[in-house]
Tab-separated table of C-alpha atoms and ligand atoms in Angstrom:
chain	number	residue	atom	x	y	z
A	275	UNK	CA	14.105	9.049	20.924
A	276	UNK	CA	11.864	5.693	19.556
A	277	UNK	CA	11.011	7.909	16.560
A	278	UNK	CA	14.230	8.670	14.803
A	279	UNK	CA	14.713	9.573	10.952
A	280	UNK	CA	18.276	9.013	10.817
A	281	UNK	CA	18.191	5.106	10.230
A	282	UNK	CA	21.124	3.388	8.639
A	283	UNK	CA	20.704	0.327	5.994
A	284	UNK	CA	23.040	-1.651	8.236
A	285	UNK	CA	21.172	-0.628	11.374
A	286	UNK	CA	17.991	-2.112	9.705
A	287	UNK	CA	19.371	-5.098	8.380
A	288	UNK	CA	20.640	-5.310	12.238
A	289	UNK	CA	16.961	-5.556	13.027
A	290	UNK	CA	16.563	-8.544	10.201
A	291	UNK	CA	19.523	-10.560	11.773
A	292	UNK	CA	17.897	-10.824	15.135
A	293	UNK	CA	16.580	-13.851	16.604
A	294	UNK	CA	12.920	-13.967	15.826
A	295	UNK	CA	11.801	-13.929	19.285
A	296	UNK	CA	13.528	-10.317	20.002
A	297	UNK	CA	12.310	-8.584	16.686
A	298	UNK	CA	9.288	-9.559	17.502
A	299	UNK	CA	9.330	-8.296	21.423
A	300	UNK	CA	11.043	-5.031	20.166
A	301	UNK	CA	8.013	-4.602	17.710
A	302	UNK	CA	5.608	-6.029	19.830
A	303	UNK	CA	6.188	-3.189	22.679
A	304	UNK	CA	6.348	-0.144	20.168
A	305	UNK	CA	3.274	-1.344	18.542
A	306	UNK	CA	1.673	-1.641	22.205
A	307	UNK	CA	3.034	1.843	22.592
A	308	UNK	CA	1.946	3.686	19.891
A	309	UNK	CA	-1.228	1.902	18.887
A	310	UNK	CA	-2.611	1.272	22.689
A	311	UNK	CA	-6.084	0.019	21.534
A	312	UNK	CA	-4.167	-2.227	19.133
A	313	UNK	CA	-7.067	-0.805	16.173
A	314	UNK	CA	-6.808	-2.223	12.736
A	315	UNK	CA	-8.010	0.382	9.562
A	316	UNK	CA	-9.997	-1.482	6.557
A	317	UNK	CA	-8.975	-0.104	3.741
A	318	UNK	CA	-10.992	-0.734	0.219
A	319	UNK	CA	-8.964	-0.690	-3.366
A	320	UNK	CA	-11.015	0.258	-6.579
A	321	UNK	CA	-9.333	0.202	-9.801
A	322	UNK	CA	-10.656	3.422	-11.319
A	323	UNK	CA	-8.666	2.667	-14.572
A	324	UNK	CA	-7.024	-0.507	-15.608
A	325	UNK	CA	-4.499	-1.730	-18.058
A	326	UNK	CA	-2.489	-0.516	-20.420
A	327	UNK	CA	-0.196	1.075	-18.625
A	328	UNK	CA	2.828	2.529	-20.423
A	329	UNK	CA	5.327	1.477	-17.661
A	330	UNK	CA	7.395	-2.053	-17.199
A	331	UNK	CA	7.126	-2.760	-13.448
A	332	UNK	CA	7.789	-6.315	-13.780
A	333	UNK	CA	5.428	-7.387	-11.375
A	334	UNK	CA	2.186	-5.888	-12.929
A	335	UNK	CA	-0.287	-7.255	-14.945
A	336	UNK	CA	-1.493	-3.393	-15.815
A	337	UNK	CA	1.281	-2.947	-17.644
A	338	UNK	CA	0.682	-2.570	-21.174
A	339	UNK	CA	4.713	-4.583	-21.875
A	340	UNK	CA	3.510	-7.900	-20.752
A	341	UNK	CA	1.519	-8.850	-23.715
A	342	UNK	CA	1.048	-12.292	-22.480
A	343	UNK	CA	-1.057	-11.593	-18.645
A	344	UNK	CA	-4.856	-12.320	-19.531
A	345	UNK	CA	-6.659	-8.711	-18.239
A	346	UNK	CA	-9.281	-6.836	-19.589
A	347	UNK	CA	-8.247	-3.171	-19.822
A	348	UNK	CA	-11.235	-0.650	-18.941
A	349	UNK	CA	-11.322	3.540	-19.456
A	350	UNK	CA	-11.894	5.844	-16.649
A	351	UNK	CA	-14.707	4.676	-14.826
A	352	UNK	CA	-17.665	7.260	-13.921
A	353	UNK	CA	-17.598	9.185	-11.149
A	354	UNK	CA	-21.170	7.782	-9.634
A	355	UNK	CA	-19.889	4.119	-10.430
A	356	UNK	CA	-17.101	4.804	-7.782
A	357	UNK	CA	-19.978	6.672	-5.713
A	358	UNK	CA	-21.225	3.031	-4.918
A	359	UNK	CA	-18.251	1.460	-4.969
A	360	UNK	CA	-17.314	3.471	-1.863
A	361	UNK	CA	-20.860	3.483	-0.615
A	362	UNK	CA	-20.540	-0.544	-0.690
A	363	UNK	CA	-17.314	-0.410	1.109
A	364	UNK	CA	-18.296	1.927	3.898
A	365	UNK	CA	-21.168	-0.365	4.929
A	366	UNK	CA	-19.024	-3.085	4.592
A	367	UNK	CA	-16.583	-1.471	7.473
A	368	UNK	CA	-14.096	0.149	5.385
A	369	UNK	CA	-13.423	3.307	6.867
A	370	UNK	CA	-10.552	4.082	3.763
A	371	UNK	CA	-11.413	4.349	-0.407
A	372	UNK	CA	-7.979	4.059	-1.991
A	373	UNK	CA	-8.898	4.142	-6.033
A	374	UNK	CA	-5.707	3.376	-7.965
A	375	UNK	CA	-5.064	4.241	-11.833
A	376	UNK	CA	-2.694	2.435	-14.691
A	377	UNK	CA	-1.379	5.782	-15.493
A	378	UNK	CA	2.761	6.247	-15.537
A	379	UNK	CA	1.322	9.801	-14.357
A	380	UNK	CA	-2.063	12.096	-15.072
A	381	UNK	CA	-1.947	13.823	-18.139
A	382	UNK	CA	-3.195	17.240	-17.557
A	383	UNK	CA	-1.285	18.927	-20.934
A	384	UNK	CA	-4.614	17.693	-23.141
A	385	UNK	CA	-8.077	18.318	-22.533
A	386	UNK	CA	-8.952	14.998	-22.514
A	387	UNK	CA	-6.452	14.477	-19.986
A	388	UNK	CA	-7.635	17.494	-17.894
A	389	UNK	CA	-11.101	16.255	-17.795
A	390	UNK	CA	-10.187	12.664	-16.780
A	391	UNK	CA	-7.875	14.192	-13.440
A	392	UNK	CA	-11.025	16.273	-13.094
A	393	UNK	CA	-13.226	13.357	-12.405
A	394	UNK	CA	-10.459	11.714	-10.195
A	395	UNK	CA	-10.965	15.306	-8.254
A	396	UNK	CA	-15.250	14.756	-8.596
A	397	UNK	CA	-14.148	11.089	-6.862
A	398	UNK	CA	-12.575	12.169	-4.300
A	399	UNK	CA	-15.005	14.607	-3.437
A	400	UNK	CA	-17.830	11.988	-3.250
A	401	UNK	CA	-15.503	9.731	-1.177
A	402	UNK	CA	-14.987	12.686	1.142
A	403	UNK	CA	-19.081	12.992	1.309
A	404	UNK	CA	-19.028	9.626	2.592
A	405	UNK	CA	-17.091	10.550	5.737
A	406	UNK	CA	-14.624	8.201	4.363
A	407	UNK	CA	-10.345	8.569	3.965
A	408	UNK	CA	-9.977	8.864	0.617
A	409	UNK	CA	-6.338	7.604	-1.247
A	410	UNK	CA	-5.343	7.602	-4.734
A	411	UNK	CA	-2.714	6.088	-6.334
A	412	UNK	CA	-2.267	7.740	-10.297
A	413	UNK	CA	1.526	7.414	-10.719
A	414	UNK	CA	3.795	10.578	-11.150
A	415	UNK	CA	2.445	13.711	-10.071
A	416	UNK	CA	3.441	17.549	-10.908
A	417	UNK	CA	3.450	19.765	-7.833
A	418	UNK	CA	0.427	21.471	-9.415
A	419	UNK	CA	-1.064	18.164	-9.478
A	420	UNK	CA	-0.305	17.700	-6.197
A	421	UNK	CA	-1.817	20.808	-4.699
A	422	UNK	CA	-4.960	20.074	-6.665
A	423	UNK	CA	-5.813	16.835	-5.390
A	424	UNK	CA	-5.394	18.452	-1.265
A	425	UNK	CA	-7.519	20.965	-2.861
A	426	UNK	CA	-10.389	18.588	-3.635
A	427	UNK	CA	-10.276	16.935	0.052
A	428	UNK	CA	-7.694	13.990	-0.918
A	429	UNK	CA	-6.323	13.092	2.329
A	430	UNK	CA	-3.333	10.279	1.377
A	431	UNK	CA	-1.294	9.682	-2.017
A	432	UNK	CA	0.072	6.367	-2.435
A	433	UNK	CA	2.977	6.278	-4.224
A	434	UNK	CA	5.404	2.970	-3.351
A	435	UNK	CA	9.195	2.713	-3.996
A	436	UNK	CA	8.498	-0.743	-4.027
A	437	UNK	CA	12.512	-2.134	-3.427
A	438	UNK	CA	16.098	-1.190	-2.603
A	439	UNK	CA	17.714	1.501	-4.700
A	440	UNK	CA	20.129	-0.666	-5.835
A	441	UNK	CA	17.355	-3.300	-6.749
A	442	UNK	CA	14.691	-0.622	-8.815
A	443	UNK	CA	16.430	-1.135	-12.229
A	444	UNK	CA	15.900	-4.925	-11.992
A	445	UNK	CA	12.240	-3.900	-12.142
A	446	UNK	CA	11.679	-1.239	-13.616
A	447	UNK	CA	13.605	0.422	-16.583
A	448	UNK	CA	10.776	3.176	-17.756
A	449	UNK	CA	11.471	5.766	-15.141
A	450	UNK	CA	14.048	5.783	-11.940
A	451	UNK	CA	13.902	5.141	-7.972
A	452	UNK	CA	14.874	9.118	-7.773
A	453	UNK	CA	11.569	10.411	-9.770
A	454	UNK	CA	9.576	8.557	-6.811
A	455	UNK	CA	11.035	10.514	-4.205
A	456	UNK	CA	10.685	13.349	-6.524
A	457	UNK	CA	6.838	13.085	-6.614
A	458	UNK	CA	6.684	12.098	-2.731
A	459	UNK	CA	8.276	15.329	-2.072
A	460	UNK	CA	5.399	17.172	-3.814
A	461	UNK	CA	2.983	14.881	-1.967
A	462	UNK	CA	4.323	15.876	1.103
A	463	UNK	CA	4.792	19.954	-0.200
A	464	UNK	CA	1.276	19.664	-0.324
A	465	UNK	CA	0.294	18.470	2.830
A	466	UNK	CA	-1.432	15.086	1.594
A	467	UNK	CA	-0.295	12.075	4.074
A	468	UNK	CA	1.752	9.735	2.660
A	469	UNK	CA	1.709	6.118	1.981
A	470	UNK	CA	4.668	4.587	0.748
A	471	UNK	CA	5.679	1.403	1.008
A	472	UNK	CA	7.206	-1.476	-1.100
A	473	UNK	CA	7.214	-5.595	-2.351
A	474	UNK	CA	8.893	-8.675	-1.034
A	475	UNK	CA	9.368	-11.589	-2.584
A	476	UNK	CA	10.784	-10.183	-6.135
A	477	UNK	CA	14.140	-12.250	-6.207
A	478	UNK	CA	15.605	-9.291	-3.796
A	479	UNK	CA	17.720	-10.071	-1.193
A	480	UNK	CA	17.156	-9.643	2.426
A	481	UNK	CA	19.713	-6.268	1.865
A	482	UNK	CA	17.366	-4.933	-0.421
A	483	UNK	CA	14.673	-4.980	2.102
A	484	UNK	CA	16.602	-3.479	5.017
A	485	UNK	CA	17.735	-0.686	2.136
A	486	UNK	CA	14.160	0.038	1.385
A	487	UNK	CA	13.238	0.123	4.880
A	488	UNK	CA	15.877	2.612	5.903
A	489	UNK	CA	14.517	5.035	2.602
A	490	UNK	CA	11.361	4.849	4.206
A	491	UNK	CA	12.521	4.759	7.638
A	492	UNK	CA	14.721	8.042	6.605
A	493	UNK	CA	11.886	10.362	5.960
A	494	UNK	CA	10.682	13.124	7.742
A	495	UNK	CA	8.095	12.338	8.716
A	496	UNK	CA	7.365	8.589	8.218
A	497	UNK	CA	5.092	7.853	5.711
A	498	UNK	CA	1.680	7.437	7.728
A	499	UNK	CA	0.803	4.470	5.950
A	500	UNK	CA	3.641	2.142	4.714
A	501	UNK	CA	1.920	-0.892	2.932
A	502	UNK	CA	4.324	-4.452	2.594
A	503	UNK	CA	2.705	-6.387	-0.731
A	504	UNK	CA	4.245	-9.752	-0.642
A	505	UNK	CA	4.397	-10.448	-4.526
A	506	UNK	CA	1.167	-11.936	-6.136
A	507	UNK	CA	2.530	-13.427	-9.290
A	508	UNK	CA	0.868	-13.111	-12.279
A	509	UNK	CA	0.993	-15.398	-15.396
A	510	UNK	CA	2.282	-13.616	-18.493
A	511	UNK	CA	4.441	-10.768	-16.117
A	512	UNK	CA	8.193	-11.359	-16.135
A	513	UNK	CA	7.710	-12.363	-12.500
A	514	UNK	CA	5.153	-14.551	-12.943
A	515	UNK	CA	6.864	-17.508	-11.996
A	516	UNK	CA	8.500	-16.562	-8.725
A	517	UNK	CA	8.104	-18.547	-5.771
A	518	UNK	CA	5.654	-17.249	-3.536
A	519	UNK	CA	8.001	-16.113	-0.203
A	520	UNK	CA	8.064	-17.297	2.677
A	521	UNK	CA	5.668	-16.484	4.977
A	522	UNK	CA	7.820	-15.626	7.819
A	523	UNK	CA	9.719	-13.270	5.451
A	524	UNK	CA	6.898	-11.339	5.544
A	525	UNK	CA	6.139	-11.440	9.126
A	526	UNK	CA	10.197	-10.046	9.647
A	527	UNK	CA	9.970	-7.279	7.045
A	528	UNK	CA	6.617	-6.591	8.838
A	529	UNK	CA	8.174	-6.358	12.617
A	530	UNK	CA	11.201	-4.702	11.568
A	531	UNK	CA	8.908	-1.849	9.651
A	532	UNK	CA	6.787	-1.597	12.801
A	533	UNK	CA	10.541	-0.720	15.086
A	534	UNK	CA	11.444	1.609	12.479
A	535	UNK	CA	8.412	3.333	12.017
A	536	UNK	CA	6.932	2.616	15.061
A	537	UNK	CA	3.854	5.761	14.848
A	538	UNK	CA	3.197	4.687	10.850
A	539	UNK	CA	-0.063	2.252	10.111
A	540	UNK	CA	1.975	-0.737	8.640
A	541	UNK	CA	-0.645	-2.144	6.112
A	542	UNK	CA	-0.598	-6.015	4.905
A	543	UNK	CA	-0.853	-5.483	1.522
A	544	UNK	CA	-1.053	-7.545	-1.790
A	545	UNK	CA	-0.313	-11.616	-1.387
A	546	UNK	CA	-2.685	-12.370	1.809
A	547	UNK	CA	-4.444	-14.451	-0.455
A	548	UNK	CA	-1.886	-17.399	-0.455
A	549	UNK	CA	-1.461	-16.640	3.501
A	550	UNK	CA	-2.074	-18.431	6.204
A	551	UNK	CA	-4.123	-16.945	9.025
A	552	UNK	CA	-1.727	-18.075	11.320
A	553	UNK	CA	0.888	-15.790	9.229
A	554	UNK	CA	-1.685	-13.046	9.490
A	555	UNK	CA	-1.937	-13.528	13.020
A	556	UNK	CA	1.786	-13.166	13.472
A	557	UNK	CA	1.963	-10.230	11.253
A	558	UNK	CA	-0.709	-8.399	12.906
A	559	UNK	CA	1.159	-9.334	16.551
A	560	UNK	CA	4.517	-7.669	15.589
A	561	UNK	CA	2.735	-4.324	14.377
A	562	UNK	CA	0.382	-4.934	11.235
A	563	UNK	CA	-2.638	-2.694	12.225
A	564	UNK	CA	-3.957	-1.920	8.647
A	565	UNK	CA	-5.532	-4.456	5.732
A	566	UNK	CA	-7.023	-4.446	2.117
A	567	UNK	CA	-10.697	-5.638	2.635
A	568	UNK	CA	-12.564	-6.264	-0.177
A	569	UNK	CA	-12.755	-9.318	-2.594
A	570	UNK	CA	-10.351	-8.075	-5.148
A	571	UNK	CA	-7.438	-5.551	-4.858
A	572	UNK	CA	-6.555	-3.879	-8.069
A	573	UNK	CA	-7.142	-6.967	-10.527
A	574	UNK	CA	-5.687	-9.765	-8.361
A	575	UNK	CA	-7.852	-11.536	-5.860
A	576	UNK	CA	-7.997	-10.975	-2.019
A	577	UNK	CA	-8.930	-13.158	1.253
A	578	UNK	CA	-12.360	-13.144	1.498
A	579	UNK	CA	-14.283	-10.439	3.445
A	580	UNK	CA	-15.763	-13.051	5.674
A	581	UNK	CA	-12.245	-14.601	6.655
A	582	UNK	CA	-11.456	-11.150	7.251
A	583	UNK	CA	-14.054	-10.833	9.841
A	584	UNK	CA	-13.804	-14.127	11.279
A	585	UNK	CA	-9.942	-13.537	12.175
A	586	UNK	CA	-10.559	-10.165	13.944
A	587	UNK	CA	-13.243	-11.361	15.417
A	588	UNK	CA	-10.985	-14.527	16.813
A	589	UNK	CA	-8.188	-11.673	17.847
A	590	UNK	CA	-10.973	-9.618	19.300
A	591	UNK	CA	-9.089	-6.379	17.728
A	592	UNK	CA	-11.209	-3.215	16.823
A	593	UNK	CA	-11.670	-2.017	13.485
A	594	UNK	CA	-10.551	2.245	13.338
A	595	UNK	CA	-13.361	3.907	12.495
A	596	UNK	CA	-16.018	1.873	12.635
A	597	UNK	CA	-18.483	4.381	11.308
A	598	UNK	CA	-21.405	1.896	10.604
A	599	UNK	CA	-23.763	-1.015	11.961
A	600	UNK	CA	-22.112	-3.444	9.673
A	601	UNK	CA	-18.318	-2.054	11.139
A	602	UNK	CA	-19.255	-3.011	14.425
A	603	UNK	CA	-20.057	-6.262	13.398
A	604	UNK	CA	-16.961	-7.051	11.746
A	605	UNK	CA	-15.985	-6.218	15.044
A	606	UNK	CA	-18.060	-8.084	17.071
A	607	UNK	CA	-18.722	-11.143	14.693
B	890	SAM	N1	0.336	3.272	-11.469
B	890	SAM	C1	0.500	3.725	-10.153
B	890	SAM	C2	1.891	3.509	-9.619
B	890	SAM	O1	2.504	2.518	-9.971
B	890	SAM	O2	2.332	4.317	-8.838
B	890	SAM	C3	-0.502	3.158	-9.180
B	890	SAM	C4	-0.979	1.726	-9.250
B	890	SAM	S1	0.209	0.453	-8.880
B	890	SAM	C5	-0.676	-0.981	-9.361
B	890	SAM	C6	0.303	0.437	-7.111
B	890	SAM	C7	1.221	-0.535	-6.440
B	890	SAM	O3	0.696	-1.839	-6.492
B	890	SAM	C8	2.618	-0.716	-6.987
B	890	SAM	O4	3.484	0.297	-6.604
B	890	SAM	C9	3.031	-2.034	-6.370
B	890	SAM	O5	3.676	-1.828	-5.145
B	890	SAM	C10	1.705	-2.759	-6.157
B	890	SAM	N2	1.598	-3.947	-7.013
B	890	SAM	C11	1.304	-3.984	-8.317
B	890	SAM	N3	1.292	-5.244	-8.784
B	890	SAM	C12	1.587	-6.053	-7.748
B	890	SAM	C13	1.742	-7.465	-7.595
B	890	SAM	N4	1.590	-8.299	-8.624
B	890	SAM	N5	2.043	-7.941	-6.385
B	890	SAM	C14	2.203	-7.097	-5.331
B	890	SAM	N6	2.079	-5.760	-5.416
B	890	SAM	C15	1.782	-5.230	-6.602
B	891	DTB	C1	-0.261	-1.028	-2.541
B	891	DTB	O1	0.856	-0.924	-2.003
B	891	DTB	N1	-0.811	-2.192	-2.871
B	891	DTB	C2	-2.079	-1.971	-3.539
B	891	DTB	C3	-2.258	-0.436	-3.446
B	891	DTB	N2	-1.033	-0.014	-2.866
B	891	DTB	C4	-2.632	0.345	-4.614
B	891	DTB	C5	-2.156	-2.587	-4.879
B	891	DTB	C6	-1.825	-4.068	-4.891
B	891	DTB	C7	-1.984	-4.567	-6.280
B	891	DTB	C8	-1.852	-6.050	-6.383
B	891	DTB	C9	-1.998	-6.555	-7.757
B	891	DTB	C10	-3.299	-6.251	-8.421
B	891	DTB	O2	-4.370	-6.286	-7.787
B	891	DTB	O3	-3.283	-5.983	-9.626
B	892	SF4	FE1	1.697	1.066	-14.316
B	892	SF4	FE2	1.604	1.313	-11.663
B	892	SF4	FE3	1.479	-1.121	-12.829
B	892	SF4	FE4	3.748	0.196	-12.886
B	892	SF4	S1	2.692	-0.531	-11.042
B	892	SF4	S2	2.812	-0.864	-14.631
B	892	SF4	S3	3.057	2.311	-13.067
B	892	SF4	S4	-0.004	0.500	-13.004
């Protein structure tokens, strides 16, 4: 059976310790396989609330412990601001609206808290209207919470658990690797898809990646969507001065997600700023079939949208739902 859920950390890192050029045949053939018109999905990130965020991931400038990163926290935006966000996006080519909060979780004990998850709801409706996906990403969720987002039409829940067990303290001290699986559980009691995923390039070691890749790799299901971020550091975060990793780091942990999860949308995430096209080339060869599109991510920068249609234009690969004029001609560019 290709699609297993019993992998082992050391069968993973087995996958790592191969010779490059039989990784990437193994994930070249499963992502032939399972993905036989080789499609890529553009999906657009909208930071719906930024900063301040009561959590210490080390690696984010939203967090309201890293006094020193220079960013400009913002409320709740309104609901018909996002409206034309996602209208922009759509005829743009994006096909997926993933809005993403600062919040360590929603807070729906107040009434000020209520109302704010209510307009995330009143979002995701108007996303939906668009005949786009729509994903959120709002940190810890209840299973109430849960339900009440598949109620409003939410089809995908991001929710990353970003390294290795072992690794997560290093990180993050404010809440534990176990309450993430705790809240994916209710994502996936609900019947929203899930996309789950991690970064490289922390200071982890190559162990830490195979261990995160056999959590994920250990679900059942897979995660639909597994996004890789390679670290973008930020100035002022206690990461901010790691080395940027190296590029064909990123195109391993990308091949040996694609063997291990060979049905999930792998997604090159955060970091393809600093890359290369040829490194985006190579990642979307050994099984990358999903991207960010859009000038910005959250807060940090991404590769322009015109280098984004220029190299799937060179690669001649499709673009999943291409529901409008200007989709086709990212295609066809
Ligand atoms: N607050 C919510 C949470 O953490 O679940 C949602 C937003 S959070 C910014 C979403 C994800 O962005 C994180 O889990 C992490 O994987 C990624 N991320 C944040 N900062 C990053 C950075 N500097 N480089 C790469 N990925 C980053
Ligand atoms: C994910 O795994 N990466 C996205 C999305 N899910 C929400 C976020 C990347 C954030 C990069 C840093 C920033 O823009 O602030
Ligand atoms: Fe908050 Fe999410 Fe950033 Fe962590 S990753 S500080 S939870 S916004």
């Amino acid at each position: 059976m290709v699609v297993r859920s019993d992998w082992t950390q050391s069968q993973v890192q087995a996958l790592f310790d191969l010779p490059f050029y039989a990784l990437f045949d193994q994930a070249r053939s499963l992502h032939k396989t399972f993905f036989p018109n080789q499609d890529v999905q553009l999906a657009t990130l909208l930071s719906i609330k930024t900063g301040g965020c009561p959590e210490d991931c080390g690696y984010c400038p939203q967090s309201a412990h890293h006094k020193q990163v220079a960013l400009k926290s913002d409320p709740l935006m309104d609901v018909a601001t996002v409206r034309q966000a996602a209208q922009a996006a759509k005829a743009k080519g994006a096909s997926r609206f993933c809005m993403g909060a600062a919040w360590r979780s929603p807070n729906t004990h107040t009434e000020k808290g209520q109302a704010q998850f209510n307009a995330v709801l009143d979002m995701i409706r108007e996303v939906k209207a668009l005949g786009m996906e729509a994903c959120v990403t709002l940190g810890m969720l209840t299973p109430e919470q849960a339900l009440a987002l598949k109620e409003a039409g939410l089809d995908a829940y991001n929710h990353n658990i970003d390294t290795s067990p072992e690794y997560y303290d290093k990180i993050i001290t404010t809440r534990a690797f176990k309450d993430r699986l705790e809240t994916l559980d209710h994502v996936r009691d609900a019947g929203l898809s899930v996309c789950c995923g991690g970064i490289i390039g922390m200071g982890e070691q190559i162990s830490d990646r195979a261990a995160m890749i056999a959590v994920l790799g250990g679900m059942t299901p897979h995660p639909e969507s597994v996004p890789i971020n390679a670290l973008v550091p930020v100035e002022g975060t206690p990461l901010g001065h790691q080395k940027t990793v190296d590029p064909m780091d990123i195109v391993r942990t990308i091949a040996v997600a694609r063997v291990v999860m060979p049905t999930s949308r792998i997604r090159l995430s955060a970091g393809r700023e600093s890359m290369s096209q040829e490194t985006q080339v190579l990642c979307l060869l050994v099984g990358a079939n999903s991207f960010f599109y859009g000038d910005t991510l959250l807060t940090a920068p991404n590769q322009a949208e015109e280098k984004d249609r220029a190299l799937l234009a060179m690669m001649g690969l499709p673009v999943k739902g291409a529901l409008s004029e200007a989709a086709d001609e990212v295609c066809h560019a």
